[in-house]
Amino acid sequence: MLTGLSGIGGSAALAMATATSASAAPASATTSASTSATTSAPAAMVAAATTDPVLHLLRRATFGPTPALVAEVRATGTTAWLDAQLAPLTKVPDATMDAVLQRWTRLGWKTWEVRECLDGGDQWTVMNDLLESHVARALFSRRQLLETVVDFWTNHLVVPVPSSEVWDSSHLFQRDVIRAHALGKYSDMLNAAARHPSMLKVLDNADSTKKAPNENYGRELLELHTVGIGSYTEADVKMSALALTGLSVDLESGLYSYKPQRRFVGTVKVMGWSDTNLVAENGSAVATSYLNYLANHPATAKRLATKLVIRYVSDTPPATLVSKLAQVYLANGTAIAPVLRALFLSPEFAASAGQKVRTPYEDALASCRILGLTPEPVPAAGVTSDLRSFVWQLSTFGQAPMGWPAPNGYPDVAAAWNGASSTLNRWNFHLGLAGGWALKAMKRPDVTTLVPSPLPSTYAVLVDALAARLLVTLSTAQRDAICRFVDHAPGDALRAGAAAVTWRLPSIVALLLDSPNFATR
C-alpha cells in the first residue's frame, strides 16, 4: 500500500511545483538535464544557498547541517570551523562519540583474536560492529568533515564489507589504513593499503607469485587507486603485478607477511619508474619506491583532485579548480588536508551552490541529523540495534555503507541515483522518521516541537516555519503545494488542534524532507 507515504500525491505535487520553479531559472542554476525533478536543485534553493556561505559549507563538509551546528559556525566563522575540522583530533573534542564507540569493544581485536573467538561461530560479528560504528560516527560525531573524508577514502580504496575474505581484518583496514591517514599523506595511505591483508585478499595479491603473477591488484592500483586509465599500458600492468609480488598474507595468523620466496627478481619498469630489483629480500623496499612514485605522480594528483571536486563541489568539476588542487597536492607531498582547505576556500566552491545532490546514504543521514536523533542505549542481548536496522535500511536505498561490490566504488553524481525504487524507499523512510516509528530506539524531539509557539496564523506561515527549522528553503509554489496537500489555501487561518499540527504534521515534515530542496548537498 502506498497510503502510508507522506502522501505520494503530495510528493508528486511538490516535485511538479519544483519543476515549474526550476524551468524558469537559467541553466546554470540547475543540475544536469539528466537529473529528474525529484533530485534537481530548484532556483529558489540555489539562490538561498549562494547567499548563505554557512549552509553551503555545512551541506558539503558534513552529513547534514543542524540548527545547533549552523549557530556554532555563524559564531566562530567558516574558516575557523574549517581549520578545526582539518585538525579534528586536537581541535574538535568529541566526548559523546568517544563514549558511544566504547560499546564496540571487538573493533579493538587483533586479527588472531577475531579468529580465535569467532572461527566456527558468527564470523560476521565484527564486520557488523564496523558497519554500525561507521554509521554512528557519520550521524553523531562532531568531527563531521573527517567522517565525510573517511567515507570518500572508503569509497576509493574499496574493501567490500561484509565479505568472507575480510571477516577477520576489515575493521583494522578501516582503522589503520583509512582513518589513520584520511587527512594525512596519500602516499602513506597507499603504502598501508598495499600491506594490509584486506586489500591483498580482495584484489588477489595475497596469491600472486613470480611464477603465477596475479594482475588484479597491479591493474587496480594503476586504474583506480592512482594515475587512472590512459596513463599506462598493458605492459605496465604486467610489470606492476611483478613489482608487487611478495606482498602477501600469512595463512596461519592472517597478518601481512612479506614472502621473498614469491618475489620476482629482475628489472621492473612501470611508466617512468624502474628498479633493478636484484634481491628478493629487498622486494618490500622496491614496492615502497613504486607506490611512492605513483602517489606523487601528476596524473594521480589530477585524478584525486578531480574525485575530491566531484565529491565536494560539482558533478562537472571545474578544470581550474582541479588543476589548482593537483598543484597543492604535489607541493605538500601528497598531504590531503591542504588540498581540502584550498578546495573549501576556493571561489569555485563558493560558486557551486546547488550543483550537488545528496546520495541516498547522505540523504538518510541528513534526515536523522536534522530531526535530532540521538544515540540509542546499548541494546539488550539478542536485540537488533537501530544502527544495524539502519544499515539494512540503507541497503534498500541501494547504498549500504561499504556495500559496493566492485573496486571502483559507489558513483557520486546525481544521475546515478534517480531510480524510482530508491526514491520511494527514501520517502517512506522520511515519513517513518517524522512519525516516530522508524529507528524508535534512537530518541529524538517529538515532531510537534518543530511547530513554533505561538501558533502560526496561517498555513503558509506554518509551512515556512517548519521549512526554516529543517533548513529547507521553499519557493512560493512549493509552499503552496504543501498547503494544498493538507486541503487548505496558503492564507487560510490555522487553528489549534488542526490536522496540520496534529496527525498530519508528520506528513508535512516528511514532504519537506522529500523535497529536492532538502536533497541538495
XYZ file of C-alpha atoms in Angstrom:
521
model
C 0.000 0.000 0.000
C 1.170 3.480 -0.804
C -1.183 5.303 1.524
C 1.473 5.271 4.237
C 3.677 7.547 2.172
C 3.995 11.182 3.107
C 1.293 11.287 0.532
C 2.848 10.166 -2.695
C 0.498 12.657 -4.300
C 1.930 15.332 -2.029
C 5.478 14.472 -3.033
C 4.470 14.433 -6.678
C 2.786 17.822 -6.305
C 5.877 19.206 -4.642
C 8.056 17.818 -7.421
C 5.783 19.411 -10.012
C 5.963 22.733 -8.209
C 9.740 22.422 -8.167
C 9.862 21.623 -11.851
C 7.802 24.727 -12.582
C 10.106 26.845 -10.437
C 13.276 25.380 -11.915
C 12.117 25.708 -15.513
C 12.138 29.479 -15.191
C 15.716 29.503 -13.924
C 18.790 29.809 -16.113
C 20.510 26.546 -16.968
C 23.414 27.356 -14.649
C 21.073 27.319 -11.661
C 20.131 23.664 -12.025
C 21.945 20.368 -12.117
C 22.402 18.426 -15.328
C 19.461 17.813 -17.608
C 19.587 14.114 -16.823
C 18.608 14.837 -13.227
C 14.909 14.337 -12.560
C 12.596 16.821 -10.866
C 12.895 14.861 -7.638
C 16.654 15.426 -7.450
C 17.442 18.640 -9.318
C 18.072 21.790 -7.324
C 15.330 24.421 -7.736
C 16.200 28.031 -8.446
C 14.996 29.171 -5.013
C 17.275 26.699 -3.280
C 20.280 27.659 -5.386
C 19.735 31.340 -4.630
C 19.397 30.711 -0.890
C 22.479 28.525 -0.753
C 24.501 31.003 -2.787
C 23.807 33.805 -0.334
C 24.435 31.704 2.788
C 28.038 30.509 2.917
C 27.493 28.760 6.262
C 24.738 26.497 4.968
C 26.621 25.892 1.738
C 29.746 24.782 3.593
C 27.839 22.587 6.031
C 25.839 20.861 3.316
C 29.097 19.764 1.693
C 31.505 19.309 4.612
C 29.128 17.397 6.905
C 26.498 14.695 6.638
C 23.833 17.328 7.174
C 23.663 20.669 8.989
C 21.617 21.099 12.146
C 20.367 24.350 13.677
C 22.881 23.994 16.512
C 25.780 23.450 14.117
C 24.701 26.380 11.950
C 24.673 28.595 15.038
C 28.113 27.344 16.064
C 29.648 28.097 12.670
C 27.994 31.507 12.468
C 29.594 32.314 15.826
C 33.096 31.023 15.011
C 33.226 31.821 11.294
C 33.524 29.369 8.424
C 37.318 29.475 8.135
C 37.905 28.893 11.845
C 35.444 25.986 11.835
C 37.093 24.516 8.740
C 40.576 24.768 10.222
C 39.435 22.993 13.384
C 37.764 20.252 11.356
C 41.001 19.710 9.428
C 42.789 19.001 12.730
C 39.980 17.101 14.446
C 41.911 15.004 16.948
C 43.396 18.075 18.615
C 40.848 20.802 17.923
C 37.433 19.107 17.982
C 36.564 17.371 21.272
C 34.121 14.531 20.668
C 33.460 13.061 24.101
C 29.920 11.875 23.371
C 31.011 9.958 20.290
C 34.036 8.574 22.108
C 31.700 7.197 24.768
C 29.365 5.653 22.182
C 32.301 3.914 20.496
C 33.059 2.040 23.706
C 30.160 -0.314 23.003
C 32.024 -1.918 20.079
C 34.970 -3.309 22.004
C 35.535 -6.027 19.396
C 36.773 -3.362 16.976
C 39.961 -3.363 19.020
C 40.535 -7.065 18.484
C 43.593 -8.141 16.571
C 43.138 -10.492 13.625
C 44.150 -13.530 15.644
C 41.676 -12.582 18.376
C 38.841 -12.412 15.849
C 39.825 -15.814 14.515
C 40.218 -17.338 17.958
C 36.887 -16.041 19.258
C 34.704 -16.312 16.171
C 36.092 -19.087 13.994
C 33.277 -21.599 13.712
C 30.796 -19.057 15.082
C 29.230 -15.879 13.708
C 32.109 -14.650 11.571
C 30.171 -11.543 10.572
C 30.054 -10.171 14.113
C 32.998 -7.784 13.911
C 32.067 -6.667 10.402
C 28.590 -5.777 11.694
C 30.219 -3.852 14.535
C 32.290 -1.975 11.962
C 29.252 -1.019 9.876
C 27.269 0.097 12.930
C 30.119 2.227 14.248
C 30.759 3.714 10.792
C 27.152 4.882 10.552
C 27.141 6.066 14.185
C 30.172 8.272 13.575
C 28.549 9.780 10.489
C 25.381 10.517 12.464
C 26.722 11.745 15.775
C 30.381 12.746 15.569
C 31.320 16.403 15.907
C 34.235 15.657 13.571
C 31.962 15.789 10.582
C 34.465 16.740 7.909
C 36.675 13.829 8.959
C 33.715 11.476 8.613
C 32.941 12.665 5.086
C 36.615 12.266 4.150
C 36.724 8.780 5.686
C 33.682 7.920 3.599
C 35.417 9.316 0.499
C 38.528 7.157 1.009
C 36.438 4.119 1.941
C 34.848 4.522 -1.473
C 38.227 4.973 -3.160
C 40.272 2.116 -1.675
C 37.358 -0.277 -1.749
C 37.179 -3.238 0.610
C 33.583 -4.550 0.463
C 32.018 -5.297 3.854
C 30.612 -7.745 4.764
C 32.726 -10.265 2.877
C 34.041 -13.703 3.710
C 37.512 -12.598 2.584
C 37.873 -9.851 5.197
C 35.796 -11.074 8.138
C 38.826 -11.008 10.432
C 40.575 -7.841 9.185
C 38.218 -5.256 7.656
C 37.833 -3.363 10.947
C 41.598 -2.969 11.095
C 41.746 -1.809 7.469
C 39.342 0.982 8.379
C 41.302 1.902 11.497
C 44.887 1.548 10.305
C 44.584 2.490 6.630
C 41.588 4.773 6.104
C 41.103 6.587 9.405
C 44.773 6.764 10.285
C 45.623 8.577 7.031
C 42.359 10.231 5.941
C 43.718 13.755 6.434
C 47.383 12.804 6.197
C 49.537 11.861 3.216
C 48.087 9.762 0.454
C 51.465 8.107 -0.093
C 51.267 6.764 3.470
C 47.704 5.542 2.946
C 48.609 3.838 -0.316
C 51.557 2.032 1.283
C 49.445 0.999 4.267
C 46.740 -0.376 1.959
C 49.309 -2.365 -0.033
C 50.415 -4.103 3.145
C 47.032 -4.802 4.625
C 45.508 -8.297 4.491
C 42.096 -6.919 3.478
C 43.360 -5.219 0.326
C 45.759 -8.035 -0.524
C 42.963 -10.605 -0.287
C 40.233 -8.601 -2.028
C 42.484 -7.829 -5.003
C 44.220 -11.221 -5.008
C 47.790 -10.111 -4.407
C 47.986 -12.490 -1.457
C 48.105 -15.322 -4.015
C 50.401 -13.645 -6.543
C 53.799 -15.258 -7.158
C 56.747 -14.850 -9.511
C 55.664 -17.996 -11.366
C 51.992 -17.055 -11.491
C 51.649 -13.279 -11.034
C 48.076 -12.115 -10.451
C 47.465 -8.823 -12.252
C 44.333 -7.783 -10.361
C 45.911 -5.542 -7.731
C 48.600 -4.282 -10.081
C 45.895 -3.172 -12.520
C 43.525 -1.597 -9.988
C 46.441 0.199 -8.350
C 47.031 1.988 -11.646
C 43.468 2.305 -12.910
C 41.606 3.172 -9.714
C 43.969 3.991 -6.865
C 46.436 6.257 -8.672
C 47.073 7.503 -12.222
C 43.896 6.358 -13.987
C 43.052 4.943 -17.398
C 45.069 6.408 -20.253
C 48.239 6.882 -18.219
C 49.620 3.354 -18.563
C 49.853 0.420 -20.956
C 49.125 -3.291 -20.643
C 52.855 -3.841 -20.355
C 52.811 -1.516 -17.341
C 50.062 -3.631 -15.771
C 52.164 -6.780 -16.091
C 55.178 -5.032 -14.589
C 53.009 -3.555 -11.844
C 51.979 -7.050 -10.818
C 55.605 -8.186 -10.724
C 56.611 -5.152 -8.651
C 54.070 -6.185 -6.012
C 54.928 -9.894 -5.766
C 55.877 -10.937 -2.265
C 53.392 -8.626 -0.558
C 51.184 -11.324 0.913
C 49.293 -12.695 3.912
C 50.348 -15.351 6.409
C 47.725 -18.083 6.282
C 48.031 -19.068 9.922
C 47.941 -15.628 11.553
C 46.018 -13.741 8.877
C 48.549 -10.906 9.143
C 50.521 -9.167 6.426
C 53.639 -11.066 5.501
C 56.372 -10.272 3.021
C 57.342 -13.539 1.296
C 60.680 -13.260 -0.534
C 60.272 -16.756 -1.949
C 57.393 -15.425 -4.050
C 59.241 -12.319 -5.194
C 60.036 -11.754 -8.862
C 63.688 -10.773 -9.259
C 64.855 -8.677 -12.188
C 64.347 -5.188 -13.555
C 60.834 -3.820 -13.155
C 59.664 -0.758 -15.059
C 56.256 0.945 -14.901
C 55.699 4.193 -16.744
C 58.604 6.460 -15.694
C 59.683 4.360 -12.714
C 62.162 1.498 -12.717
C 64.294 -0.555 -10.333
C 66.911 -3.211 -10.903
C 65.172 -5.310 -8.221
C 68.092 -7.668 -7.809
C 67.490 -9.142 -4.353
C 64.260 -10.896 -3.330
C 64.705 -9.887 0.304
C 64.657 -6.215 -0.746
C 61.361 -6.506 -2.601
C 59.293 -4.673 0.019
C 61.519 -1.601 -0.288
C 61.189 -1.745 -4.074
C 57.411 -1.872 -3.712
C 57.553 1.178 -1.447
C 59.557 3.062 -4.078
C 56.976 2.115 -6.708
C 53.988 3.083 -4.575
C 55.547 6.424 -3.650
C 56.229 7.113 -7.332
C 52.580 6.510 -8.154
C 51.285 8.542 -5.199
C 53.418 11.526 -6.266
C 52.666 11.252 -9.987
C 50.978 14.307 -11.587
C 48.306 12.025 -13.079
C 47.466 10.756 -9.584
C 47.319 14.328 -8.325
C 44.898 15.257 -11.087
C 42.772 12.147 -10.593
C 42.435 12.578 -6.828
C 41.769 16.302 -7.233
C 39.030 15.500 -9.747
C 37.406 12.970 -7.417
C 37.524 15.380 -4.478
C 35.992 18.143 -6.561
C 33.228 15.795 -7.712
C 32.582 14.848 -4.089
C 32.581 18.346 -2.621
C 31.960 20.816 -5.466
C 30.239 19.709 -8.667
C 29.313 16.713 -10.809
C 31.121 18.555 -13.609
C 34.394 19.573 -11.921
C 35.855 22.945 -12.960
C 39.200 22.377 -14.673
C 40.695 25.448 -13.000
C 39.995 24.071 -9.532
C 41.203 20.570 -10.392
C 44.486 21.997 -11.674
C 44.908 24.199 -8.591
C 44.257 21.346 -6.155
C 46.577 18.977 -8.020
C 49.361 21.527 -7.578
C 48.577 21.869 -3.862
C 48.658 18.069 -3.505
C 52.086 17.775 -5.120
C 53.520 20.804 -3.355
C 52.530 19.318 0.015
C 53.970 15.858 -0.522
C 50.535 14.223 -1.130
C 49.030 15.655 2.099
C 45.238 15.792 1.915
C 44.357 18.463 4.498
C 45.935 21.325 2.497
C 44.054 20.176 -0.591
C 40.733 20.227 1.235
C 41.434 23.642 2.731
C 42.207 25.055 -0.703
C 39.061 23.422 -2.069
C 36.664 24.834 0.517
C 38.198 28.322 0.377
C 38.182 28.465 -3.424
C 35.912 30.763 -5.452
C 34.798 27.713 -7.426
C 33.452 26.143 -4.246
C 31.699 29.361 -3.254
C 30.029 29.476 -6.669
C 28.963 25.819 -6.647
C 25.777 26.029 -4.560
C 23.047 23.839 -5.991
C 25.450 21.779 -8.094
C 25.464 18.662 -5.901
C 22.681 16.310 -4.827
C 22.799 14.020 -1.818
C 23.199 10.333 -2.461
C 20.653 8.055 -0.748
C 23.162 7.364 2.048
C 23.716 11.071 2.654
C 20.008 11.822 2.446
C 19.207 9.284 5.163
C 21.967 10.583 7.428
C 20.926 14.199 6.909
C 17.300 13.318 7.704
C 18.288 11.731 11.010
C 20.536 14.634 11.910
C 18.002 17.383 11.164
C 15.327 15.600 13.221
C 17.704 15.411 16.155
C 18.128 11.667 16.583
C 20.484 10.742 19.423
C 22.430 7.533 20.110
C 20.286 4.675 21.312
C 21.016 2.977 24.642
C 23.086 -0.187 24.419
C 20.610 -2.837 23.189
C 19.845 -5.815 25.367
C 21.407 -9.139 24.431
C 19.705 -10.634 21.401
C 18.043 -7.348 20.385
C 18.879 -5.949 16.970
C 20.146 -2.404 17.350
C 18.640 0.517 15.489
C 22.043 1.076 13.909
C 22.010 -2.458 12.489
C 18.489 -1.849 11.210
C 19.645 1.437 9.700
C 22.449 -0.320 7.819
C 19.870 -2.747 6.429
C 17.552 0.169 5.537
C 20.352 1.845 3.620
C 20.760 -1.287 1.535
C 17.149 -0.885 0.353
C 18.141 2.556 -0.935
C 20.898 0.906 -2.957
C 23.749 2.348 -0.894
C 24.678 0.335 2.161
C 27.893 1.617 3.759
C 30.928 -0.218 2.337
C 28.462 -2.257 0.285
C 29.661 -1.613 -3.266
C 30.997 -4.972 -4.500
C 33.285 -3.682 -7.262
C 36.636 -1.943 -6.709
C 35.540 1.286 -8.432
C 33.255 2.464 -5.580
C 29.775 3.994 -5.488
C 29.083 6.705 -8.104
C 28.921 10.252 -6.745
C 26.857 12.047 -9.383
C 23.153 12.807 -9.291
C 22.260 10.934 -12.475
C 23.288 7.640 -10.858
C 20.639 7.875 -8.123
C 17.427 8.721 -9.961
C 15.813 5.297 -9.603
C 12.147 5.211 -8.629
C 12.602 2.381 -6.120
C 15.337 4.173 -4.204
C 13.347 7.407 -4.192
C 10.219 5.652 -2.953
C 12.146 3.932 -0.165
C 13.624 7.258 0.902
C 10.189 8.887 1.017
C 8.866 6.072 3.179
C 11.899 6.398 5.442
C 11.304 10.132 5.856
C 7.741 9.520 6.962
C 8.831 6.782 9.345
C 11.320 9.145 10.952
C 8.884 12.036 11.177
C 6.137 9.776 12.507
C 8.419 8.265 15.118
C 8.093 4.634 14.077
C 11.454 4.281 12.299
C 14.599 3.854 14.411
C 12.468 4.143 17.533
C 15.281 3.359 19.977
C 17.111 6.499 18.883
C 15.446 9.210 20.884
C 14.519 12.450 19.152
C 12.374 15.507 19.943
C 8.711 14.969 19.237
C 7.789 16.324 15.832
C 5.365 18.775 17.487
C 8.362 20.661 18.887
C 9.018 21.851 15.338
C 5.827 23.941 15.433
C 6.536 27.476 16.664
C 4.828 28.974 19.689
C 2.658 30.973 19.455
C 0.916 29.031 16.698
C 1.454 30.473 13.201
C -1.538 32.449 11.965
C -1.890 30.764 8.556
C -0.960 27.544 6.807
C 1.606 29.382 4.694
C 3.334 30.734 7.802
C 3.298 27.238 9.348
C 4.936 25.615 6.325
C 7.518 28.387 6.089
C 8.340 27.991 9.788
C 8.730 24.221 9.507
C 10.911 24.609 6.426
C 13.127 27.145 8.211
C 13.543 24.803 11.186
C 14.516 21.959 8.825
C 16.906 24.282 6.937
C 14.887 23.903 3.739
C 14.254 26.955 1.557
C 10.994 26.649 -0.381
C 9.730 28.560 -3.355
C 6.259 30.057 -3.035
C 4.918 27.430 -5.430
C 6.319 24.624 -3.317
C 4.986 26.078 -0.089
C 1.557 26.468 -1.621
C 1.630 22.888 -2.904
C 2.183 21.622 0.641
C -0.711 23.757 1.899
C -2.957 22.259 -0.747
C -1.773 18.781 0.251
C -3.395 19.328 3.670
C -6.511 20.703 1.948
C -6.036 24.381 2.705
C -5.176 27.570 0.862
C -1.951 29.237 1.978
C -3.826 32.135 3.543
C -6.334 30.042 5.497
C -6.339 30.677 9.233
C -4.576 27.975 11.280
C -6.300 26.901 14.476
C -5.105 24.913 17.463
C -5.864 21.215 17.060
C -5.926 21.405 13.273
C -4.858 18.259 11.438
C -1.794 20.058 10.080
C -0.352 20.419 13.577
C -1.547 17.044 14.916
C -1.953 13.820 12.970
C -0.919 15.251 9.584
C 2.136 17.084 10.910
C 4.492 14.112 10.279
C 3.357 14.070 6.655
C 4.194 17.760 6.214
C 7.613 17.265 7.771
C 8.202 14.217 5.574
C 7.195 16.189 2.480
C 9.807 18.797 3.310
C 12.403 16.033 3.615
C 11.124 14.542 0.346
C 11.676 17.827 -1.452
C 14.510 18.301 -3.938
C 15.455 21.310 -1.830
C 16.402 19.066 1.096
C 18.162 16.680 -1.298
C 20.546 19.436 -2.348
C 24.005 18.817 -0.938
